[in-house]
Tab-separated table of C-alpha atoms in Angstrom:
chain	number	residue	atom	x	y	z
A	196	MET	CA	-9.843	-48.857	-94.404
A	197	THR	CA	-9.104	-50.482	-91.424
A	198	HIS	CA	-7.808	-47.833	-89.799
A	199	GLY	CA	-11.044	-45.166	-89.614
A	200	THR	CA	-13.045	-45.823	-86.517
A	201	ALA	CA	-10.516	-45.433	-84.081
A	202	ALA	CA	-9.325	-42.968	-85.470
A	203	VAL	CA	-12.322	-40.777	-85.300
A	204	ALA	CA	-12.882	-41.310	-81.761
A	205	LYS	CA	-9.485	-39.699	-81.265
A	206	VAL	CA	-11.065	-37.050	-83.133
A	207	ASP	CA	-14.204	-37.030	-81.266
A	208	SER	CA	-12.786	-36.334	-78.155
A	209	PRO	CA	-11.634	-32.916	-77.526
A	210	ARG	CA	-14.738	-31.947	-79.463
A	211	SER	CA	-17.241	-32.321	-76.177
A	212	PRO	CA	-16.153	-30.007	-74.220
A	213	TYR	CA	-16.742	-27.291	-76.417
A	214	ALA	CA	-20.449	-27.450	-75.997
A	215	ARG	CA	-21.531	-24.736	-73.694
A	216	ARG	CA	-22.617	-26.078	-70.277
A	217	LYS	CA	-25.208	-24.237	-68.908
A	218	THR	CA	-26.796	-21.320	-69.784
A	219	THR	CA	-25.811	-18.439	-66.964
A	220	ARG	CA	-28.600	-15.608	-67.689
A	221	GLY	CA	-29.207	-13.229	-64.975
A	222	ASN	CA	-27.731	-9.680	-64.301
A	223	TYR	CA	-25.203	-10.886	-62.081
A	224	GLU	CA	-22.267	-10.163	-64.657
A	225	LEU	CA	-24.266	-6.555	-65.781
A	226	TYR	CA	-24.084	-5.541	-62.104
A	227	SER	CA	-20.551	-6.577	-61.462
A	228	TRP	CA	-19.547	-4.104	-64.474
A	229	VAL	CA	-21.388	-1.604	-63.791
A	230	PHE	CA	-20.184	-1.849	-60.070
A	231	MET	CA	-16.438	-1.955	-61.310
A	232	ARG	CA	-16.418	1.509	-62.837
A	233	ALA	CA	-18.620	3.088	-60.879
A	234	SER	CA	-16.677	1.683	-57.788
A	235	GLY	CA	-13.263	2.535	-59.606
A	236	VAL	CA	-14.256	6.340	-59.934
A	237	VAL	CA	-15.607	6.714	-56.658
A	238	LEU	CA	-12.209	4.890	-55.032
A	239	LEU	CA	-10.109	6.929	-57.382
A	240	VAL	CA	-11.453	10.364	-55.015
A	241	LEU	CA	-11.370	8.149	-51.949
A	242	ILE	CA	-7.619	7.226	-52.118
A	243	PHE	CA	-5.859	10.454	-53.333
A	244	GLY	CA	-7.930	12.087	-50.842
A	245	HIS	CA	-7.013	9.474	-48.164
A	246	LEU	CA	-3.515	10.596	-49.424
A	247	PHE	CA	-3.328	14.228	-49.771
A	248	VAL	CA	-4.713	14.534	-46.192
A	249	ASN	CA	-2.030	11.665	-44.968
A	250	LEU	CA	0.894	12.717	-46.818
A	251	MET	CA	0.908	16.709	-47.948
A	252	VAL	CA	-1.739	18.289	-45.026
A	253	GLY	CA	-0.031	20.119	-42.463
A	254	GLU	CA	3.345	18.392	-41.228
A	255	GLY	CA	2.334	15.582	-44.237
A	256	VAL	CA	4.634	12.385	-43.706
A	257	HIS	CA	6.041	13.738	-40.480
A	258	ALA	CA	3.486	13.816	-38.856
A	259	ILE	CA	2.367	10.270	-39.049
A	260	ASP	CA	2.092	8.522	-36.137
A	261	PHE	CA	-0.258	6.487	-33.299
A	262	GLY	CA	-2.142	10.001	-32.316
A	263	PHE	CA	-2.776	11.380	-35.530
A	264	VAL	CA	-4.233	7.931	-36.699
A	265	ALA	CA	-6.375	7.889	-33.230
A	266	GLY	CA	-7.555	11.431	-33.657
A	267	LYS	CA	-8.436	10.946	-37.660
A	268	TRP	CA	-10.285	7.762	-36.162
A	269	ALA	CA	-12.109	9.789	-33.520
A	270	SER	CA	-13.771	11.971	-36.149
A	271	PRO	CA	-16.862	9.775	-37.923
A	272	MET	CA	-16.373	11.326	-41.285
A	273	TRP	CA	-12.858	9.713	-41.398
A	274	GLN	CA	-14.639	6.183	-39.888
A	275	VAL	CA	-16.713	6.488	-42.695
A	276	TRP	CA	-14.098	7.196	-45.322
A	277	ASP	CA	-12.008	4.382	-44.109
A	278	LEU	CA	-14.684	2.048	-43.860
A	279	LEU	CA	-15.919	3.272	-48.012
A	280	MET	CA	-12.485	2.874	-48.975
A	281	LEU	CA	-11.543	-0.644	-47.425
A	282	TRP	CA	-14.960	-2.261	-48.972
A	283	LEU	CA	-14.765	-0.721	-52.077
A	284	ALA	CA	-11.085	-1.020	-52.451
A	285	MET	CA	-11.546	-5.119	-50.999
A	286	ILE	CA	-14.868	-6.026	-53.620
A	287	HIS	CA	-13.842	-3.886	-56.355
A	288	GLY	CA	-9.858	-5.808	-56.066
A	289	THR	CA	-11.619	-9.150	-54.889
A	290	ASN	CA	-13.885	-8.968	-58.569
A	291	GLY	CA	-11.264	-7.982	-60.517
A	292	VAL	CA	-9.074	-11.409	-59.247
A	293	ARG	CA	-12.093	-13.024	-59.944
A	294	THR	CA	-13.127	-12.383	-63.557
A	295	ILE	CA	-8.930	-13.228	-63.792
A	296	ILE	CA	-9.156	-16.348	-62.557
A	297	ASN	CA	-12.081	-17.170	-64.767
A	298	ASP	CA	-9.992	-16.348	-67.971
A	299	TYR	CA	-7.105	-18.225	-66.515
A	300	ALA	CA	-8.173	-21.048	-65.024
A	301	THR	CA	-8.858	-24.048	-67.139
A	302	ARG	CA	-9.839	-27.054	-64.631
A	303	ASP	CA	-12.900	-26.157	-62.510
A	304	VAL	CA	-11.043	-28.259	-59.696
A	305	THR	CA	-8.772	-24.985	-60.312
A	306	ARG	CA	-10.748	-22.638	-60.484
A	307	GLY	CA	-13.103	-23.707	-57.710
A	308	VAL	CA	-9.690	-23.641	-55.442
A	309	LEU	CA	-8.407	-20.402	-56.294
A	310	LYS	CA	-11.403	-18.652	-56.037
A	311	GLY	CA	-12.221	-20.326	-52.451
A	312	LEU	CA	-8.482	-18.816	-51.299
A	313	LEU	CA	-9.148	-15.469	-52.920
A	314	TYR	CA	-12.763	-15.569	-50.852
A	315	LEU	CA	-11.551	-16.356	-47.435
A	316	ALA	CA	-8.845	-13.466	-48.164
A	317	PHE	CA	-11.585	-11.235	-48.588
A	318	ALA	CA	-13.646	-12.477	-45.607
A	319	VAL	CA	-10.580	-12.644	-43.357
A	320	VAL	CA	-9.245	-8.418	-44.169
A	321	VAL	CA	-12.730	-7.166	-44.550
A	322	VAL	CA	-13.531	-8.438	-41.558
A	323	LEU	CA	-10.411	-7.944	-39.029
A	324	GLY	CA	-10.641	-3.949	-40.754
A	325	THR	CA	-14.041	-3.311	-39.742
A	326	LEU	CA	-13.714	-4.514	-36.576
A	327	VAL	CA	-10.535	-1.852	-36.285
A	328	ILE	CA	-12.365	0.989	-37.542
A	329	PHE	CA	-15.325	0.252	-34.568
A	330	THR	CA	-13.821	-1.058	-32.235
A	331	PHE	CA	-10.151	1.137	-31.887
A	332	ASP	CA	-9.545	2.893	-29.098
A	333	ALA	CA	-7.968	6.302	-29.337
A	334	CYS	CA	-6.966	6.591	-25.589
A	335	PRO	CA	-6.012	3.273	-24.920
A	336	PRO	CA	-5.356	3.366	-20.310
A	337	GLY	CA	-1.863	3.126	-19.550
A	338	SER	CA	0.436	4.330	-22.386
A	339	PRO	CA	2.564	7.457	-22.755
A	340	ALA	CA	0.997	10.725	-22.890
A	341	GLU	CA	3.072	11.892	-25.472
A	342	LEU	CA	1.734	9.517	-28.533
A	343	LEU	CA	-1.644	10.224	-27.370
A	344	PRO	CA	-3.670	12.297	-29.300
A	345	SER	CA	-4.523	16.193	-27.782
A	346	PHE	CA	-8.027	15.324	-26.700
A	347	CYS	CA	-6.987	12.484	-24.311
A	348	THR	CA	-7.288	13.545	-20.747
A	349	ALA	CA	-6.015	10.937	-17.601
B	270	MET	CA	6.477	-35.497	-115.774
B	271	THR	CA	8.310	-32.394	-114.723
B	272	ALA	CA	9.787	-31.854	-118.011
B	273	THR	CA	6.537	-30.523	-119.360
B	274	LEU	CA	6.684	-27.513	-116.700
B	275	GLU	CA	8.883	-25.262	-118.016
B	276	ALA	CA	10.251	-23.970	-114.575
B	277	PRO	CA	10.395	-20.318	-115.259
B	278	ALA	CA	7.217	-18.855	-116.703
B	279	PRO	CA	8.447	-15.606	-119.778
B	280	ALA	CA	5.173	-14.161	-119.155
B	281	ALA	CA	5.253	-13.842	-115.206
B	282	GLY	CA	9.159	-12.813	-115.618
B	283	GLU	CA	8.598	-8.999	-115.477
B	284	ILE	CA	7.181	-9.697	-111.504
B	285	PRO	CA	9.931	-10.098	-109.485
B	286	SER	CA	9.875	-14.061	-108.386
B	287	PHE	CA	11.966	-15.044	-104.806
B	288	THR	CA	11.976	-18.610	-103.261
B	289	VAL	CA	10.156	-18.667	-99.471
B	290	THR	CA	9.727	-20.948	-96.805
B	291	LEU	CA	6.459	-21.979	-95.142
B	292	ARG	CA	6.681	-23.548	-91.812
B	293	VAL	CA	3.623	-25.783	-91.895
B	294	ARG	CA	1.666	-26.663	-88.661
B	295	ARG	CA	0.929	-30.347	-89.433
B	296	PHE	CA	-1.739	-32.899	-88.038
B	297	ASN	CA	-2.636	-36.182	-89.047
B	298	PRO	CA	-4.468	-37.939	-86.305
B	299	GLU	CA	-4.063	-41.345	-88.312
B	300	VAL	CA	-0.584	-40.986	-87.832
B	301	SER	CA	0.516	-39.422	-84.586
B	302	ASP	CA	-1.351	-37.403	-81.971
B	303	GLU	CA	1.272	-34.911	-81.689
B	304	ALA	CA	0.943	-32.007	-84.348
B	305	THR	CA	4.361	-31.109	-85.760
B	306	TRP	CA	6.377	-28.375	-88.449
B	307	GLN	CA	7.286	-29.323	-91.086
B	308	ASP	CA	9.210	-26.692	-93.783
B	309	PHE	CA	8.008	-26.077	-97.232
B	310	THR	CA	10.317	-23.869	-99.797
B	311	VAL	CA	8.691	-22.539	-102.718
B	312	GLU	CA	8.975	-20.508	-105.420
B	313	ALA	CA	7.070	-17.430	-105.662
B	314	HIS	CA	5.977	-14.029	-107.009
B	315	GLY	CA	5.176	-10.704	-105.256
B	316	THR	CA	1.378	-11.408	-106.458
B	317	ASP	CA	1.089	-14.505	-104.797
B	318	ARG	CA	-0.979	-14.903	-101.482
B	319	ILE	CA	-0.316	-17.154	-98.706
B	320	LEU	CA	-2.808	-19.629	-100.682
B	321	ASP	CA	-1.046	-19.865	-103.461
B	322	ALA	CA	2.269	-21.180	-101.812
B	323	LEU	CA	-0.423	-23.384	-100.113
B	324	HIS	CA	-1.650	-24.736	-103.515
B	325	LYS	CA	1.912	-24.679	-105.080
B	326	ILE	CA	2.547	-27.030	-101.778
B	327	LYS	CA	-0.600	-29.377	-101.962
B	328	TRP	CA	-0.302	-29.569	-106.323
B	329	ASP	CA	3.236	-30.337	-106.683
B	330	GLU	CA	4.950	-31.556	-103.458
B	331	ASP	CA	2.863	-32.621	-100.179
B	332	GLY	CA	-1.035	-33.870	-101.976
B	333	SER	CA	-1.969	-34.850	-97.712
B	334	LEU	CA	-1.740	-31.103	-96.693
B	335	THR	CA	-5.171	-29.977	-96.081
B	336	PHE	CA	-6.257	-26.898	-95.289
B	337	ARG	CA	-9.718	-25.202	-96.105
B	338	ARG	CA	-10.832	-23.098	-99.341
B	339	SER	CA	-13.529	-22.541	-101.337
B	340	CYS	CA	-13.978	-18.443	-103.278
B	341	ALA	CA	-10.153	-18.017	-102.946
B	342	HIS	CA	-10.637	-14.172	-102.929
B	343	GLY	CA	-11.948	-13.266	-99.214
B	344	VAL	CA	-15.956	-13.727	-99.111
B	345	CYS	CA	-16.635	-16.960	-98.435
B	346	GLY	CA	-14.268	-17.021	-95.180
B	347	SER	CA	-13.058	-20.415	-95.103
B	348	ASP	CA	-9.345	-20.015	-94.985
B	349	ALA	CA	-8.929	-18.030	-91.982
B	350	MET	CA	-5.543	-19.372	-90.425
B	351	ARG	CA	-2.655	-18.032	-88.203
B	352	ILE	CA	-0.290	-16.559	-90.456
B	353	ASN	CA	2.731	-15.815	-88.584
B	354	GLY	CA	1.209	-15.514	-85.167
B	355	ARG	CA	-2.120	-13.615	-86.738
B	356	ASN	CA	-4.972	-14.398	-87.792
B	357	ARG	CA	-5.157	-13.305	-91.730
B	358	LEU	CA	-7.160	-15.152	-94.874
B	359	ALA	CA	-4.798	-16.901	-96.771
B	360	CYS	CA	-6.378	-15.612	-99.814
B	361	LYS	CA	-6.242	-11.819	-98.729
B	362	THR	CA	-2.397	-11.963	-97.140
B	363	LEU	CA	0.492	-11.365	-99.569
B	364	LEU	CA	3.311	-13.542	-99.279
B	365	LYS	CA	5.123	-9.991	-99.618
B	366	ASP	CA	3.575	-8.644	-96.625
B	367	VAL	CA	4.457	-11.176	-94.441
B	368	ASN	CA	8.116	-10.900	-94.790
B	369	PRO	CA	9.038	-13.886	-96.995
B	370	ASP	CA	12.834	-13.280	-95.754
B	371	LYS	CA	12.299	-15.333	-92.608
B	372	PRO	CA	9.811	-18.708	-92.776
B	373	ILE	CA	6.431	-17.862	-92.419
B	374	THR	CA	4.300	-19.570	-90.307
B	375	VAL	CA	1.018	-20.636	-90.793
B	376	GLU	CA	-0.770	-22.847	-87.945
B	377	PRO	CA	-4.858	-23.304	-87.694
B	378	ILE	CA	-7.152	-20.829	-86.086
B	379	LYS	CA	-6.730	-21.475	-82.216
B	380	GLY	CA	-9.427	-22.392	-79.469
B	381	LEU	CA	-11.186	-24.881	-82.074
B	382	PRO	CA	-10.437	-28.229	-82.526
B	383	VAL	CA	-7.965	-28.965	-85.373
B	384	VAL	CA	-9.204	-32.238	-87.388
B	385	LYS	CA	-6.083	-33.057	-89.485
B	386	ASP	CA	-3.138	-29.676	-90.935
B	387	LEU	CA	-5.169	-26.046	-91.056
B	388	VAL	CA	-8.611	-27.925	-91.116
B	389	VAL	CA	-10.316	-27.190	-87.588
B	390	ASP	CA	-13.662	-27.925	-86.290
B	391	MET	CA	-15.877	-25.018	-86.966
B	392	GLU	CA	-19.218	-26.507	-84.870
B	393	PRO	CA	-18.484	-25.084	-81.564
B	394	PHE	CA	-17.641	-21.393	-83.169
B	395	PHE	CA	-21.319	-21.773	-85.167
B	396	ALA	CA	-23.178	-23.312	-82.555
B	397	SER	CA	-22.619	-19.878	-80.998
B	398	TYR	CA	-23.569	-18.247	-83.620
B	399	ARG	CA	-26.969	-19.844	-83.910
B	400	GLU	CA	-27.393	-18.750	-80.287
B	401	ILE	CA	-27.790	-15.783	-80.879
B	402	MET	CA	-30.647	-15.858	-83.667
B	403	PRO	CA	-28.897	-14.805	-86.604
B	404	PHE	CA	-33.112	-14.156	-88.508
B	405	LEU	CA	-35.328	-11.694	-88.453
B	406	ILE	CA	-37.689	-11.253	-85.920
B	407	THR	CA	-40.952	-9.361	-86.188
B	408	THR	CA	-44.769	-9.285	-85.026
B	409	GLY	CA	-47.976	-9.359	-86.652
B	410	ASN	CA	-48.797	-9.883	-90.090
B	411	GLU	CA	-46.521	-10.236	-92.655
B	412	PRO	CA	-46.231	-7.056	-94.966
B	413	SER	CA	-47.676	-7.075	-98.406
B	414	LYS	CA	-44.661	-4.841	-99.736
B	415	GLU	CA	-41.017	-4.375	-98.397
B	416	ARG	CA	-40.053	-3.160	-95.158
B	417	TYR	CA	-38.796	0.063	-95.292
B	418	GLN	CA	-35.606	1.710	-93.893
B	419	SER	CA	-34.631	4.999	-94.179
B	420	PRO	CA	-30.438	4.919	-95.020
B	421	GLU	CA	-29.712	6.517	-91.719
B	422	ASP	CA	-31.213	3.208	-89.929
B	423	ARG	CA	-29.883	1.506	-92.331
B	424	ALA	CA	-26.387	2.961	-91.636
B	425	ARG	CA	-26.387	1.967	-87.709
B	426	PHE	CA	-25.430	-1.621	-88.322
B	427	ASP	CA	-23.893	-1.470	-91.665
B	428	ASP	CA	-20.411	-2.308	-90.105
B	429	THR	CA	-21.653	-5.799	-89.253
B	430	THR	CA	-23.610	-6.854	-92.117
B	431	LYS	CA	-20.157	-7.452	-93.611
B	432	CYS	CA	-19.833	-10.413	-91.806
B	433	ILE	CA	-18.129	-13.007	-93.783
B	434	LEU	CA	-18.073	-15.500	-90.555
B	435	CYS	CA	-14.428	-16.518	-91.141
B	436	ALA	CA	-13.846	-17.740	-87.194
B	437	ALA	CA	-10.801	-14.310	-87.237
B	438	CYS	CA	-11.820	-13.161	-84.716
B	439	THR	CA	-12.911	-15.608	-82.298
B	440	SER	CA	-10.213	-17.488	-82.649
B	441	SER	CA	-8.148	-14.474	-81.690
B	442	CYS	CA	-9.568	-13.889	-78.759
B	443	PRO	CA	-7.336	-14.881	-75.365
B	444	VAL	CA	-10.629	-15.527	-73.706
B	445	PHE	CA	-12.040	-18.298	-75.904
B	446	TRP	CA	-8.976	-19.538	-76.152
B	447	THR	CA	-9.095	-20.799	-72.322
B	448	ASP	CA	-12.674	-22.670	-72.443
B	449	GLY	CA	-14.287	-21.887	-75.227
B	450	GLN	CA	-17.277	-21.077	-73.388
B	451	TYR	CA	-17.716	-17.672	-73.901
B	452	PHE	CA	-19.666	-16.341	-77.279
B	453	GLY	CA	-16.903	-15.521	-79.318
B	454	PRO	CA	-17.053	-11.696	-80.783
B	455	ALA	CA	-18.860	-13.278	-84.062
B	456	ALA	CA	-21.603	-14.134	-82.604
B	457	ILE	CA	-21.732	-11.098	-80.799
B	458	VAL	CA	-21.316	-9.229	-84.337
B	459	ASN	CA	-23.698	-11.092	-85.862
B	460	ALA	CA	-26.748	-10.549	-82.616
B	461	HIS	CA	-25.216	-6.605	-83.008
B	462	ARG	CA	-26.164	-6.554	-86.995
B	463	PHE	CA	-29.994	-7.650	-85.509
B	464	ILE	CA	-30.379	-5.711	-82.000
B	465	PHE	CA	-29.439	-2.466	-84.348
B	466	ASP	CA	-31.464	-3.362	-87.073
B	467	SER	CA	-34.884	-0.905	-87.145
B	468	ARG	CA	-37.290	-3.835	-88.534
B	469	ASP	CA	-36.297	-6.659	-86.423
B	470	GLU	CA	-38.241	-6.619	-82.922
B	471	GLY	CA	-36.262	-9.636	-81.794
B	472	GLY	CA	-33.912	-7.272	-79.722
B	473	SER	CA	-34.493	-7.804	-76.286
B	474	GLN	CA	-34.526	-12.049	-76.581
B	475	ARG	CA	-31.181	-11.757	-78.025
B	476	LEU	CA	-30.012	-9.070	-75.558
B	477	GLU	CA	-31.018	-11.261	-73.057
B	478	ILE	CA	-29.228	-14.387	-74.362
B	479	LEU	CA	-25.948	-12.030	-74.613
B	480	ASN	CA	-26.397	-11.376	-70.627
B	481	ASP	CA	-25.589	-14.929	-70.278
B	482	LYS	CA	-22.212	-14.845	-67.888
B	483	GLU	CA	-20.021	-16.212	-71.108
B	484	GLY	CA	-22.086	-13.551	-73.253
B	485	VAL	CA	-20.786	-9.788	-73.453
B	486	TRP	CA	-19.436	-9.267	-70.094
B	487	ARG	CA	-16.487	-11.515	-70.470
B	488	CYS	CA	-14.897	-8.980	-73.199
B	489	ARG	CA	-11.792	-7.489	-71.966
B	490	THR	CA	-11.422	-5.479	-74.496
B	491	THR	CA	-8.244	-6.391	-75.884
B	492	PHE	CA	-8.968	-5.269	-79.449
B	493	ASN	CA	-7.783	-9.286	-80.975
B	494	CYS	CA	-10.329	-8.911	-82.652
B	495	THR	CA	-10.993	-5.519	-84.623
B	496	GLU	CA	-7.563	-6.688	-85.332
B	497	ALA	CA	-8.287	-10.159	-86.853
B	498	CYS	CA	-11.046	-9.011	-88.523
B	499	PRO	CA	-10.732	-9.196	-92.764
B	500	ARG	CA	-13.045	-7.259	-93.115
B	501	GLY	CA	-12.319	-4.351	-91.648
B	502	ILE	CA	-15.434	-4.599	-88.872
B	503	GLU	CA	-14.858	-2.538	-85.875
B	504	VAL	CA	-15.500	-5.947	-83.532
B	505	THR	CA	-14.865	-4.230	-80.103
B	506	LYS	CA	-16.828	-1.014	-81.078
B	507	ALA	CA	-19.886	-3.281	-81.722
B	508	ILE	CA	-19.271	-5.365	-78.821
B	509	GLN	CA	-18.677	-2.425	-76.503
B	510	GLU	CA	-22.722	-1.154	-78.410
B	511	VAL	CA	-23.986	-4.023	-77.023
B	512	LYS	CA	-22.830	-3.683	-73.765
B	513	ARG	CA	-23.813	-0.393	-73.754
B	514	ALA	CA	-27.588	-1.407	-74.509
B	515	MET	CA	-27.658	-3.161	-71.878
B	516	ILE	CA	-27.595	-1.680	-69.431
B	517	THR	CA	-29.744	1.370	-70.750
B	518	ARG	CA	-32.180	-0.995	-71.068
B	519	ALA	CA	-31.340	-2.503	-67.185
B	520	PHE	CA	-31.658	1.115	-65.331
């Protein structure tokens, strides 16, 4: 059997990646799994509540303009509602895409790059969104009165 | 040689016979690094299984065709293969049940390194099986008689005792295909068999092992494993029960 050794070496190489690389025990994946279920239920309420109030109550979709949004965000209830919706949706979505990347990316480099882009997108949207909700000025000076909510004086 | 064989055996005359084409995935690392498809046409009876057709090919046509089989009756779990794109045991699949009008594709199970033709290296599969400690763990002195168990307690894990470790479930799992790091359904099923055994005391150790990043939380409930299991084990259900046990333990 002169061909024996070379052929065996060829068969050996694909086996190596199959050993489990390291033990990664801990409750992280457990909490992430529970979070996905819990946030999913909360998001159902938040999103359909949001859609109902914006699109169906009163004049419905035709009422949406700067004044409508400004009026909503003048109330702390809607600030908390939208902030919660933003954060939960972003964490829920990011975690879901993270799972998909883990499942489908076969190379560690690809996985790392994709996750880096994902977390960057997450950070940009969450920071920007939070900033808007908290620093939003309902009555910017010098704008036409018919666009502003009714409680704006001057 | 062939003259001694009477082609249509008279005894089998009453069973309808037909010709069937098997499209087999061939791989021989001593010849080529590429796997290729090869068609074999054999005469078969309505009572023949995929395994009988493979035997006919190996014995009468091409002796180099390589596959595993031991008991040939669906108990040893040696001959799991991908037949028409689904993981089955070659010894439990009748040719007439997988549409013999078209060529039947026969491939090695996916996600494990192929050694030759239909034979795969099962070591990664058994490595994760060993990791969940598939043996009874108890504390205290050995009892002087058998360990009693009520029929209800026995029924709790009855389904998962049926596993024959054929790897049909694990190699049907898309998560396992990606990088082979996932423990796989078979390891979880065999952990389930001990976790829910009233006589076993290693439950929390096993749950701890499967709480790994590559453990039960990588299951996406696609039900491929349940569909693939030749023993009819409700694999996905067993995995969910292990998940539930972990959550009730954590909160």
